[in-house]
Amino acid sequence: MPKKGNRKRLKFKAGDVCCESVTVADFANADPAVVKSGRVKKAVANAIEKEVKLLCGLEASQGAVEEVLSSASSVRADAVGSSDDPEDDEGESETKVARKKKTKRKKESSESSDGEDYPVDIWLMLSSYIRPEDVYRFSLICKNAWTVTCTAAFWTRLYRRHYRVEVDLPFRLQPDSIDRMRCLRACVIRSLFHLYEPFSLRVSKNPALPESTPTTLLNSTCFLFWVKKLSGTRPEALWEFNFKFKKQGHFKNGCAKSLHLPKQYEEVHMNPDSDCCVLQVTTLNYIFIPVVMGLTLTLFTINVSTDMRHHRVRLVFQDSPLQRGKKRGDQGGTQVVLDPVHSVKLMDWWHPLYPSLPYI
C-alpha cells in the first residue's frame, strides 16, 4: 500500500520525557494516528509514571498515578498492541480508517432501513384514543398520522366522542349541521370549546379586561365594523363596538407550508375565518366612530380613564401596514377613542362568543 506523503513521525523515547522536555510543540506535531486512536505508548507511560513518582513520592502517588495512566491508556477491546516501528503504526492506522469507513456505511444503511411503515387504517384506529389537545402532536408522528387528521372520519369521531345532549350548542354546531363536509374541522373545534371541559375552562378564565394590551392585532386590516345596543340588568344600556380584523399571513421564508392537504379533504379544512379575530369593546355610552373599514391597525392601547374609575381604549388606523423597524404611528391616521370602557374582549374564530351570522 502506498504511504501517505512524507509526513514526519515522532518517535518517543523514555529518556526524553520529563517535566522540562515536554513542550506544546510535541503535542502540536503529534502523530495523527496516535491522536485519533487515543492510545499512549508504553514507553511514554512508563517515563511519565517514573517522573510523577519522583516528584510526588512513591508511597503517596502510586494509586492516583495508576488510575490516571489506566484511563489515559485504555484501548478498545478489538485494538491490537502498539509498536514502535513507524511502518507498523501506519499500517494499523490504515486498517482503522478502513474499518471506520465500513462501520459508517453499515450505520448509514441501517439508519435508512429503520422503522416500519404502517398503513393509514392503523393510524385511523389509534386516532380514536387521542385527546383534543394532542391532535397536533399526533399529526407530527409521521405523514400517515398527519393524513388521518385531514380526513372527515377523524373529525366526525372526535365530535361524537365528546358530544353531550345536556350542553346547549348553537344551531350551526348541532349534530345535523356537523354531518356536512364543508368547514367540518372548524365546526368541530368550535364545538369542543362548548363540550370539552379543559377548553371551556380555558376560555372562562379570561378576565373582562386583559392584563396587558394585546399585540397580535398590529398590522391587521379591519374589514367589518358594527355596533350593538345591549339591554340588561343595568338601568342604562351598554353599547358594544365590534371590529373584525384580518391578520396578515405568516409564511416561513416567504413560502407556504410544504405539506398540501389531500384534494378530497379540502372542503373539510375550509375555514373563511381562519385568520380572523373580533375585537369587542363594551362602553357605557354611545360614541361616534369614523369609518375604519379597509384601514390597517397600527396602534392599540388600553389605559386608565381620566376619571380613574374606568378604562380607555385608543385605536390608530393607517392606510398601509407599518414597516418593520419603524416606530408605531402615534400621530396622524384615523384615531378611535372609546371612553369609558366596561370590558374588552379579543376573540379568535374558535371562541364560543365569536359572533356568527348576520354580523359576519
mmCIF file of C-alpha atoms in Angstrom:
data_model
loop_
_atom_site.group_PDB
_atom_site.id
_atom_site.type_symbol
_atom_site.label_atom_id
_atom_site.label_comp_id
_atom_site.label_asym_id
_atom_site.label_seq_id
_atom_site.Cartn_x
_atom_site.Cartn_y
_atom_site.Cartn_z
ATOM 1 C CA MET A 1 0.000 0.000 0.000
ATOM 2 C CA PRO A 2 1.351 3.489 -0.815
ATOM 3 C CA LYS A 3 2.425 5.576 2.099
ATOM 4 C CA LYS A 4 0.778 8.904 2.892
ATOM 5 C CA GLY A 5 3.220 11.598 1.764
ATOM 6 C CA ASN A 6 6.395 12.459 3.565
ATOM 7 C CA ARG A 7 4.803 13.036 6.918
ATOM 8 C CA LYS A 8 7.322 13.370 9.694
ATOM 9 C CA ARG A 9 6.682 10.993 12.558
ATOM 10 C CA LEU A 10 7.702 11.422 16.161
ATOM 11 C CA LYS A 11 9.487 8.605 17.963
ATOM 12 C CA PHE A 12 9.213 8.770 21.716
ATOM 13 C CA LYS A 13 11.990 7.589 23.992
ATOM 14 C CA ALA A 14 11.648 7.023 27.680
ATOM 15 C CA GLY A 15 14.684 9.154 28.489
ATOM 16 C CA ASP A 16 13.428 12.141 26.521
ATOM 17 C CA VAL A 17 10.234 12.591 28.516
ATOM 18 C CA CYS A 18 10.421 14.682 31.656
ATOM 19 C CA CYS A 19 8.825 17.797 33.040
ATOM 20 C CA GLU A 20 11.387 20.008 31.242
ATOM 21 C CA SER A 21 11.351 18.333 27.809
ATOM 22 C CA VAL A 22 7.553 18.141 27.252
ATOM 23 C CA THR A 23 6.520 21.183 25.211
ATOM 24 C CA VAL A 24 3.458 22.405 23.348
ATOM 25 C CA ALA A 25 5.250 21.702 20.063
ATOM 26 C CA ASP A 26 5.361 17.986 20.879
ATOM 27 C CA PHE A 27 1.573 17.874 21.065
ATOM 28 C CA ALA A 28 1.070 20.197 18.084
ATOM 29 C CA ASN A 29 3.204 17.945 15.847
ATOM 30 C CA ALA A 30 1.880 14.698 17.288
ATOM 31 C CA ASP A 31 1.168 11.746 15.044
ATOM 32 C CA PRO A 32 -2.491 11.961 13.868
ATOM 33 C CA ALA A 33 -2.815 8.193 14.075
ATOM 34 C CA VAL A 34 -1.875 8.242 17.746
ATOM 35 C CA VAL A 35 -4.100 11.221 18.479
ATOM 36 C CA LYS A 36 -7.077 9.714 16.667
ATOM 37 C CA SER A 37 -6.789 6.354 18.407
ATOM 38 C CA GLY A 38 -6.320 7.960 21.821
ATOM 39 C CA ARG A 39 -3.582 5.471 22.807
ATOM 40 C CA VAL A 40 -0.430 6.229 24.791
ATOM 41 C CA LYS A 41 2.720 4.244 24.098
ATOM 42 C CA LYS A 42 4.052 2.112 26.915
ATOM 43 C CA ALA A 43 7.475 3.772 26.909
ATOM 44 C CA VAL A 44 5.929 7.215 27.292
ATOM 45 C CA ALA A 45 3.562 5.990 30.005
ATOM 46 C CA ASN A 46 6.422 4.442 31.992
ATOM 47 C CA ALA A 47 8.506 7.610 31.712
ATOM 48 C CA ILE A 48 5.625 9.783 32.905
ATOM 49 C CA GLU A 49 4.929 7.389 35.775
ATOM 50 C CA LYS A 50 8.589 7.493 36.805
ATOM 51 C CA GLU A 51 8.646 11.297 36.678
ATOM 52 C CA VAL A 52 5.466 11.579 38.757
ATOM 53 C CA LYS A 53 6.802 9.179 41.379
ATOM 54 C CA LEU A 54 9.994 11.175 41.693
ATOM 55 C CA LEU A 55 8.082 14.424 42.150
ATOM 56 C CA CYS A 56 5.296 13.249 44.441
ATOM 57 C CA GLY A 57 6.864 10.313 46.234
ATOM 58 C CA LEU A 58 6.317 6.640 45.557
ATOM 59 C CA GLU A 59 4.096 5.875 48.515
ATOM 60 C CA ALA A 60 1.639 8.753 48.145
ATOM 61 C CA SER A 61 1.185 8.782 44.398
ATOM 62 C CA GLN A 62 1.035 5.150 43.412
ATOM 63 C CA GLY A 63 -2.748 4.779 43.434
ATOM 64 C CA ALA A 64 -3.540 8.080 41.741
ATOM 65 C CA VAL A 65 -0.896 7.617 39.044
ATOM 66 C CA GLU A 66 -2.141 4.155 38.162
ATOM 67 C CA GLU A 67 -5.700 5.479 37.883
ATOM 68 C CA VAL A 68 -4.695 8.335 35.578
ATOM 69 C CA LEU A 69 -2.487 6.159 33.397
ATOM 70 C CA SER A 70 -5.111 3.432 33.113
ATOM 71 C CA SER A 71 -7.711 5.955 31.902
ATOM 72 C CA ALA A 72 -5.229 7.550 29.506
ATOM 73 C CA SER A 73 -4.014 4.244 28.028
ATOM 74 C CA SER A 74 -7.391 2.495 27.791
ATOM 75 C CA VAL A 75 -7.807 0.685 24.497
ATOM 76 C CA ARG A 76 -10.900 -0.706 22.843
ATOM 77 C CA ALA A 77 -11.415 -4.467 23.077
ATOM 78 C CA ASP A 78 -10.678 -5.075 19.394
ATOM 79 C CA ALA A 79 -7.498 -2.957 19.279
ATOM 80 C CA VAL A 80 -4.049 -4.545 18.836
ATOM 81 C CA GLY A 81 -0.959 -3.631 20.907
ATOM 82 C CA SER A 82 1.085 -0.663 19.643
ATOM 83 C CA SER A 83 4.525 -0.930 18.062
ATOM 84 C CA ASP A 84 7.484 1.468 17.994
ATOM 85 C CA ASP A 85 8.031 0.824 14.276
ATOM 86 C CA PRO A 86 6.585 3.706 12.170
ATOM 87 C CA GLU A 87 5.619 1.346 9.351
ATOM 88 C CA ASP A 88 3.580 -0.832 11.729
ATOM 89 C CA ASP A 89 1.812 2.245 13.128
ATOM 90 C CA GLU A 90 0.957 3.427 9.629
ATOM 91 C CA GLY A 91 -0.432 0.045 8.625
ATOM 92 C CA GLU A 92 -2.507 -0.099 11.785
ATOM 93 C CA SER A 93 -3.916 3.396 11.184
ATOM 94 C CA GLU A 94 -4.825 2.450 7.589
ATOM 95 C CA THR A 95 -6.699 -0.603 8.876
ATOM 96 C CA LYS A 96 -8.581 1.500 11.426
ATOM 97 C CA VAL A 97 -9.583 4.071 8.796
ATOM 98 C CA ALA A 98 -10.912 1.326 6.525
ATOM 99 C CA ARG A 99 -12.771 -0.261 9.441
ATOM 100 C CA LYS A 100 -14.338 3.087 10.388
ATOM 101 C CA LYS A 101 -15.491 3.704 6.809
ATOM 102 C CA LYS A 102 -17.056 0.257 6.689
ATOM 103 C CA THR A 103 -18.788 0.814 10.038
ATOM 104 C CA LYS A 104 -20.067 4.200 8.861
ATOM 105 C CA ARG A 105 -21.535 2.652 5.700
ATOM 106 C CA LYS A 106 -23.258 -0.027 7.767
ATOM 107 C CA LYS A 107 -24.639 2.601 10.144
ATOM 108 C CA GLU A 108 -25.998 4.727 7.282
ATOM 109 C CA SER A 109 -27.651 1.729 5.651
ATOM 110 C CA SER A 110 -29.171 0.632 8.970
ATOM 111 C CA GLU A 111 -30.490 4.142 9.655
ATOM 112 C CA SER A 112 -32.153 4.297 6.253
ATOM 113 C CA SER A 113 -33.849 0.941 6.824
ATOM 114 C CA ASP A 114 -35.007 1.600 10.407
ATOM 115 C CA GLY A 115 -38.705 1.964 11.195
ATOM 116 C CA GLU A 116 -41.935 0.431 9.961
ATOM 117 C CA ASP A 117 -44.420 1.962 7.547
ATOM 118 C CA TYR A 118 -47.856 1.187 8.966
ATOM 119 C CA PRO A 119 -50.994 1.608 6.830
ATOM 120 C CA VAL A 120 -53.343 4.551 7.278
ATOM 121 C CA ASP A 121 -56.032 2.285 8.762
ATOM 122 C CA ILE A 122 -53.828 1.590 11.789
ATOM 123 C CA TRP A 123 -53.332 5.308 12.426
ATOM 124 C CA LEU A 124 -57.049 5.940 11.985
ATOM 125 C CA MET A 125 -57.766 3.335 14.651
ATOM 126 C CA LEU A 126 -55.227 4.878 17.038
ATOM 127 C CA SER A 127 -56.664 8.349 16.477
ATOM 128 C CA SER A 128 -59.857 7.277 18.260
ATOM 129 C CA TYR A 129 -57.937 7.475 21.553
ATOM 130 C CA ILE A 130 -56.304 10.869 21.020
ATOM 131 C CA ARG A 131 -57.311 13.759 23.271
ATOM 132 C CA PRO A 132 -58.279 17.015 21.522
ATOM 133 C CA GLU A 133 -55.223 18.836 22.874
ATOM 134 C CA ASP A 134 -52.936 16.084 21.495
ATOM 135 C CA VAL A 135 -54.128 16.205 17.890
ATOM 136 C CA TYR A 136 -51.208 18.400 16.865
ATOM 137 C CA ARG A 137 -48.633 16.073 18.481
ATOM 138 C CA PHE A 138 -50.286 13.051 16.907
ATOM 139 C CA SER A 139 -50.080 14.610 13.440
ATOM 140 C CA LEU A 140 -46.313 15.103 13.850
ATOM 141 C CA ILE A 141 -45.562 11.381 14.285
ATOM 142 C CA CYS A 142 -45.435 10.642 10.560
ATOM 143 C CA LYS A 143 -47.069 11.575 7.286
ATOM 144 C CA ASN A 144 -49.746 8.878 7.565
ATOM 145 C CA ALA A 145 -50.726 10.149 11.017
ATOM 146 C CA TRP A 146 -50.994 13.664 9.586
ATOM 147 C CA THR A 147 -53.104 12.356 6.704
ATOM 148 C CA VAL A 148 -55.527 10.807 9.198
ATOM 149 C CA THR A 149 -56.085 14.204 10.845
ATOM 150 C CA CYS A 150 -57.134 15.543 7.445
ATOM 151 C CA THR A 151 -59.988 13.072 6.991
ATOM 152 C CA ALA A 152 -63.645 13.754 7.683
ATOM 153 C CA ALA A 153 -63.912 10.484 9.644
ATOM 154 C CA PHE A 154 -61.352 11.688 12.188
ATOM 155 C CA TRP A 155 -63.180 14.950 12.959
ATOM 156 C CA THR A 156 -66.615 13.311 12.976
ATOM 157 C CA ARG A 157 -65.472 10.700 15.510
ATOM 158 C CA LEU A 158 -63.858 13.385 17.646
ATOM 159 C CA TYR A 159 -67.136 15.313 17.743
ATOM 160 C CA ARG A 160 -69.295 12.276 18.591
ATOM 161 C CA ARG A 161 -66.893 11.166 21.303
ATOM 162 C CA HIS A 162 -67.333 14.416 23.254
ATOM 163 C CA TYR A 163 -70.898 15.342 22.331
ATOM 164 C CA ARG A 164 -73.320 15.693 25.262
ATOM 165 C CA VAL A 165 -77.050 16.274 24.910
ATOM 166 C CA GLU A 166 -77.288 18.468 28.015
ATOM 167 C CA VAL A 167 -74.909 21.079 26.558
ATOM 168 C CA ASP A 168 -76.696 23.921 24.780
ATOM 169 C CA LEU A 169 -74.933 24.228 21.434
ATOM 170 C CA PRO A 170 -75.626 26.853 18.760
ATOM 171 C CA PHE A 171 -77.655 25.671 15.808
ATOM 172 C CA ARG A 172 -74.667 25.668 13.462
ATOM 173 C CA LEU A 173 -72.833 23.253 15.821
ATOM 174 C CA GLN A 174 -75.657 20.732 16.258
ATOM 175 C CA PRO A 175 -75.141 17.128 15.048
ATOM 176 C CA ASP A 176 -77.320 17.729 11.985
ATOM 177 C CA SER A 177 -75.030 20.550 10.869
ATOM 178 C CA ILE A 178 -71.862 18.553 11.548
ATOM 179 C CA ASP A 179 -72.837 15.890 9.010
ATOM 180 C CA ARG A 180 -71.850 18.082 6.067
ATOM 181 C CA MET A 181 -68.265 18.087 4.803
ATOM 182 C CA ARG A 182 -67.838 21.823 4.296
ATOM 183 C CA CYS A 183 -65.944 23.523 7.179
ATOM 184 C CA LEU A 184 -66.214 20.326 9.258
ATOM 185 C CA ARG A 185 -62.900 20.809 11.069
ATOM 186 C CA ALA A 186 -63.738 24.401 12.082
ATOM 187 C CA CYS A 187 -67.180 23.372 13.369
ATOM 188 C CA VAL A 188 -65.752 20.539 15.460
ATOM 189 C CA ILE A 189 -63.103 22.792 17.006
ATOM 190 C CA ARG A 190 -65.752 25.394 17.860
ATOM 191 C CA SER A 191 -67.916 22.665 19.391
ATOM 192 C CA LEU A 192 -65.083 21.425 21.595
ATOM 193 C CA PHE A 193 -64.926 24.816 23.313
ATOM 194 C CA HIS A 194 -68.513 24.149 24.419
ATOM 195 C CA LEU A 195 -68.276 20.394 25.056
ATOM 196 C CA TYR A 196 -64.714 19.709 26.219
ATOM 197 C CA GLU A 197 -64.151 20.927 29.774
ATOM 198 C CA PRO A 198 -60.408 21.786 29.562
ATOM 199 C CA PHE A 199 -61.122 24.030 26.565
ATOM 200 C CA SER A 200 -64.192 25.684 28.069
ATOM 201 C CA LEU A 201 -62.366 26.388 31.343
ATOM 202 C CA ARG A 202 -59.529 27.993 29.434
ATOM 203 C CA VAL A 203 -61.944 30.487 27.886
ATOM 204 C CA SER A 204 -63.977 31.143 31.048
ATOM 205 C CA LYS A 205 -60.877 32.181 32.992
ATOM 206 C CA ASN A 206 -60.232 35.158 30.719
ATOM 207 C CA PRO A 207 -60.851 38.437 32.607
ATOM 208 C CA ALA A 208 -63.187 41.167 31.371
ATOM 209 C CA LEU A 209 -60.154 43.378 30.758
ATOM 210 C CA PRO A 210 -56.841 41.839 29.627
ATOM 211 C CA GLU A 211 -53.891 42.223 31.981
ATOM 212 C CA SER A 212 -51.758 43.638 29.163
ATOM 213 C CA THR A 213 -52.555 45.193 25.806
ATOM 214 C CA PRO A 214 -52.711 42.504 23.085
ATOM 215 C CA THR A 215 -50.140 42.961 20.329
ATOM 216 C CA THR A 216 -51.408 40.340 17.888
ATOM 217 C CA LEU A 217 -53.713 42.843 16.189
ATOM 218 C CA LEU A 218 -50.962 45.152 14.961
ATOM 219 C CA ASN A 219 -50.820 45.448 11.146
ATOM 220 C CA SER A 220 -54.199 43.697 10.871
ATOM 221 C CA THR A 221 -56.809 45.039 8.459
ATOM 222 C CA CYS A 222 -60.294 45.961 9.676
ATOM 223 C CA PHE A 223 -62.805 44.793 7.080
ATOM 224 C CA LEU A 224 -66.025 44.827 9.136
ATOM 225 C CA PHE A 225 -67.462 47.027 11.891
ATOM 226 C CA TRP A 226 -70.829 47.107 13.665
ATOM 227 C CA VAL A 227 -72.420 48.495 16.845
ATOM 228 C CA LYS A 228 -74.918 46.694 19.053
ATOM 229 C CA LYS A 229 -77.032 48.005 21.925
ATOM 230 C CA LEU A 230 -77.130 45.747 24.982
ATOM 231 C CA SER A 231 -80.017 45.738 27.437
ATOM 232 C CA GLY A 232 -79.587 44.003 30.777
ATOM 233 C CA THR A 233 -79.997 44.486 34.483
ATOM 234 C CA ARG A 234 -78.324 47.884 34.395
ATOM 235 C CA PRO A 235 -80.631 50.908 34.272
ATOM 236 C CA GLU A 236 -78.533 52.341 31.442
ATOM 237 C CA ALA A 237 -77.898 50.376 28.275
ATOM 238 C CA LEU A 238 -74.399 49.324 27.242
ATOM 239 C CA TRP A 239 -73.001 49.744 23.741
ATOM 240 C CA GLU A 240 -70.947 47.037 22.083
ATOM 241 C CA PHE A 241 -68.449 48.076 19.382
ATOM 242 C CA ASN A 242 -67.182 45.184 17.244
ATOM 243 C CA PHE A 243 -64.162 45.371 14.941
ATOM 244 C CA LYS A 244 -63.435 42.353 12.772
ATOM 245 C CA PHE A 245 -59.798 42.097 11.697
ATOM 246 C CA LYS A 246 -57.965 40.024 9.138
ATOM 247 C CA LYS A 247 -54.480 39.093 10.304
ATOM 248 C CA GLN A 248 -51.518 39.041 7.971
ATOM 249 C CA GLY A 249 -50.473 35.608 6.739
ATOM 250 C CA HIS A 250 -47.257 34.228 8.235
ATOM 251 C CA PHE A 251 -45.040 32.142 5.954
ATOM 252 C CA LYS A 252 -41.546 30.926 6.625
ATOM 253 C CA ASN A 253 -39.016 32.331 4.152
ATOM 254 C CA GLY A 254 -41.828 33.615 2.008
ATOM 255 C CA CYS A 255 -43.088 30.105 1.185
ATOM 256 C CA ALA A 256 -46.203 28.264 2.193
ATOM 257 C CA LYS A 257 -46.160 25.003 4.122
ATOM 258 C CA SER A 258 -44.559 22.056 2.362
ATOM 259 C CA LEU A 259 -47.392 19.605 3.073
ATOM 260 C CA HIS A 260 -50.514 20.068 0.991
ATOM 261 C CA LEU A 261 -53.945 18.852 2.000
ATOM 262 C CA PRO A 262 -55.382 15.909 0.074
ATOM 263 C CA LYS A 263 -57.693 17.276 -2.578
ATOM 264 C CA GLN A 264 -60.677 15.213 -1.425
ATOM 265 C CA TYR A 265 -60.480 16.809 2.052
ATOM 266 C CA GLU A 266 -60.065 20.458 1.100
ATOM 267 C CA GLU A 267 -63.693 21.195 2.000
ATOM 268 C CA VAL A 268 -63.201 19.608 5.426
ATOM 269 C CA HIS A 269 -60.439 22.090 6.267
ATOM 270 C CA MET A 270 -62.106 25.096 4.679
ATOM 271 C CA ASN A 271 -62.454 27.970 7.147
ATOM 272 C CA PRO A 272 -63.170 31.520 5.924
ATOM 273 C CA ASP A 273 -62.381 32.881 9.411
ATOM 274 C CA SER A 274 -59.057 31.086 9.903
ATOM 275 C CA ASP A 275 -57.036 34.335 10.073
ATOM 276 C CA CYS A 276 -59.785 36.491 11.573
ATOM 277 C CA CYS A 277 -60.496 37.787 15.056
ATOM 278 C CA VAL A 278 -63.028 40.162 16.586
ATOM 279 C CA LEU A 279 -62.198 42.979 18.990
ATOM 280 C CA GLN A 280 -65.266 43.630 21.134
ATOM 281 C CA VAL A 281 -65.268 46.801 23.250
ATOM 282 C CA THR A 282 -68.255 47.489 25.535
ATOM 283 C CA THR A 283 -68.773 51.103 26.615
ATOM 284 C CA LEU A 284 -71.159 52.858 28.983
ATOM 285 C CA ASN A 285 -72.156 55.473 26.396
ATOM 286 C CA TYR A 286 -72.612 55.612 22.662
ATOM 287 C CA ILE A 287 -69.574 57.094 20.900
ATOM 288 C CA PHE A 288 -69.353 58.255 17.315
ATOM 289 C CA ILE A 289 -66.841 56.176 15.340
ATOM 290 C CA PRO A 290 -65.302 57.239 11.998
ATOM 291 C CA VAL A 291 -65.195 54.799 9.101
ATOM 292 C CA VAL A 292 -62.235 52.448 9.598
ATOM 293 C CA MET A 293 -63.125 49.555 7.285
ATOM 294 C CA GLY A 294 -60.258 48.827 4.917
ATOM 295 C CA LEU A 295 -57.669 50.518 7.162
ATOM 296 C CA THR A 296 -54.757 48.868 8.981
ATOM 297 C CA LEU A 297 -54.408 48.985 12.763
ATOM 298 C CA THR A 298 -51.005 50.395 13.790
ATOM 299 C CA LEU A 299 -51.614 51.249 17.456
ATOM 300 C CA PHE A 300 -53.764 49.675 20.172
ATOM 301 C CA THR A 301 -53.599 50.812 23.806
ATOM 302 C CA ILE A 302 -55.676 50.232 26.951
ATOM 303 C CA ASN A 303 -55.153 52.869 29.638
ATOM 304 C CA VAL A 304 -56.912 54.187 32.717
ATOM 305 C CA SER A 305 -59.639 56.718 32.017
ATOM 306 C CA THR A 306 -59.386 60.341 33.114
ATOM 307 C CA ASP A 307 -61.853 59.784 35.972
ATOM 308 C CA MET A 308 -59.631 56.931 37.280
ATOM 309 C CA ARG A 309 -62.709 54.702 37.548
ATOM 310 C CA HIS A 310 -62.833 53.092 34.120
ATOM 311 C CA HIS A 311 -60.579 52.254 31.203
ATOM 312 C CA ARG A 312 -59.889 53.964 27.916
ATOM 313 C CA VAL A 313 -59.200 52.263 24.578
ATOM 314 C CA ARG A 314 -57.345 54.020 21.787
ATOM 315 C CA LEU A 315 -57.022 52.671 18.237
ATOM 316 C CA VAL A 316 -54.984 54.253 15.435
ATOM 317 C CA PHE A 317 -55.558 53.186 11.827
ATOM 318 C CA GLN A 318 -53.367 53.889 8.789
ATOM 319 C CA ASP A 319 -53.806 53.403 5.062
ATOM 320 C CA SER A 320 -50.928 50.896 4.829
ATOM 321 C CA PRO A 321 -49.227 48.441 7.215
ATOM 322 C CA LEU A 322 -46.417 49.652 9.439
ATOM 323 C CA GLN A 323 -42.949 48.921 8.064
ATOM 324 C CA ARG A 324 -40.567 46.809 10.110
ATOM 325 C CA GLY A 325 -38.128 48.749 12.241
ATOM 326 C CA LYS A 326 -40.214 51.921 12.224
ATOM 327 C CA LYS A 327 -41.941 53.421 15.227
ATOM 328 C CA ARG A 328 -45.641 52.984 15.784
ATOM 329 C CA GLY A 329 -47.858 55.563 14.183
ATOM 330 C CA ASP A 330 -48.893 57.633 17.201
ATOM 331 C CA GLN A 331 -49.504 60.698 15.082
ATOM 332 C CA GLY A 332 -51.712 61.007 12.040
ATOM 333 C CA GLY A 333 -54.095 58.467 10.627
ATOM 334 C CA THR A 334 -57.607 57.783 11.852
ATOM 335 C CA GLN A 335 -57.974 57.648 15.625
ATOM 336 C CA VAL A 336 -60.736 55.913 17.570
ATOM 337 C CA VAL A 337 -61.034 56.662 21.302
ATOM 338 C CA LEU A 338 -63.529 54.699 23.416
ATOM 339 C CA ASP A 339 -64.044 56.072 26.935
ATOM 340 C CA PRO A 340 -65.360 54.970 29.445
ATOM 341 C CA VAL A 341 -64.916 51.260 28.707
ATOM 342 C CA HIS A 342 -66.722 48.489 30.570
ATOM 343 C CA SER A 343 -64.973 45.433 29.041
ATOM 344 C CA VAL A 344 -62.586 44.451 26.240
ATOM 345 C CA LYS A 345 -62.578 41.040 24.542
ATOM 346 C CA LEU A 346 -60.342 39.750 21.779
ATOM 347 C CA MET A 347 -61.908 36.623 20.293
ATOM 348 C CA ASP A 348 -60.386 34.251 17.781
ATOM 349 C CA TRP A 349 -62.551 32.322 15.334
ATOM 350 C CA TRP A 350 -62.841 29.321 17.696
ATOM 351 C CA HIS A 351 -64.062 31.373 20.701
ATOM 352 C CA PRO A 352 -67.577 30.393 21.928
ATOM 353 C CA LEU A 353 -68.672 34.058 21.839
ATOM 354 C CA TYR A 354 -67.271 34.682 18.374
ATOM 355 C CA PRO A 355 -70.201 36.310 16.535
ATOM 356 C CA SER A 356 -71.862 34.415 13.718
ATOM 357 C CA LEU A 357 -74.462 35.486 11.165
ATOM 358 C CA PRO A 358 -75.850 38.018 10.465
ATOM 359 C CA TYR A 359 -72.824 40.037 11.559
ATOM 360 C CA ILE A 360 -70.103 38.081 9.721
#
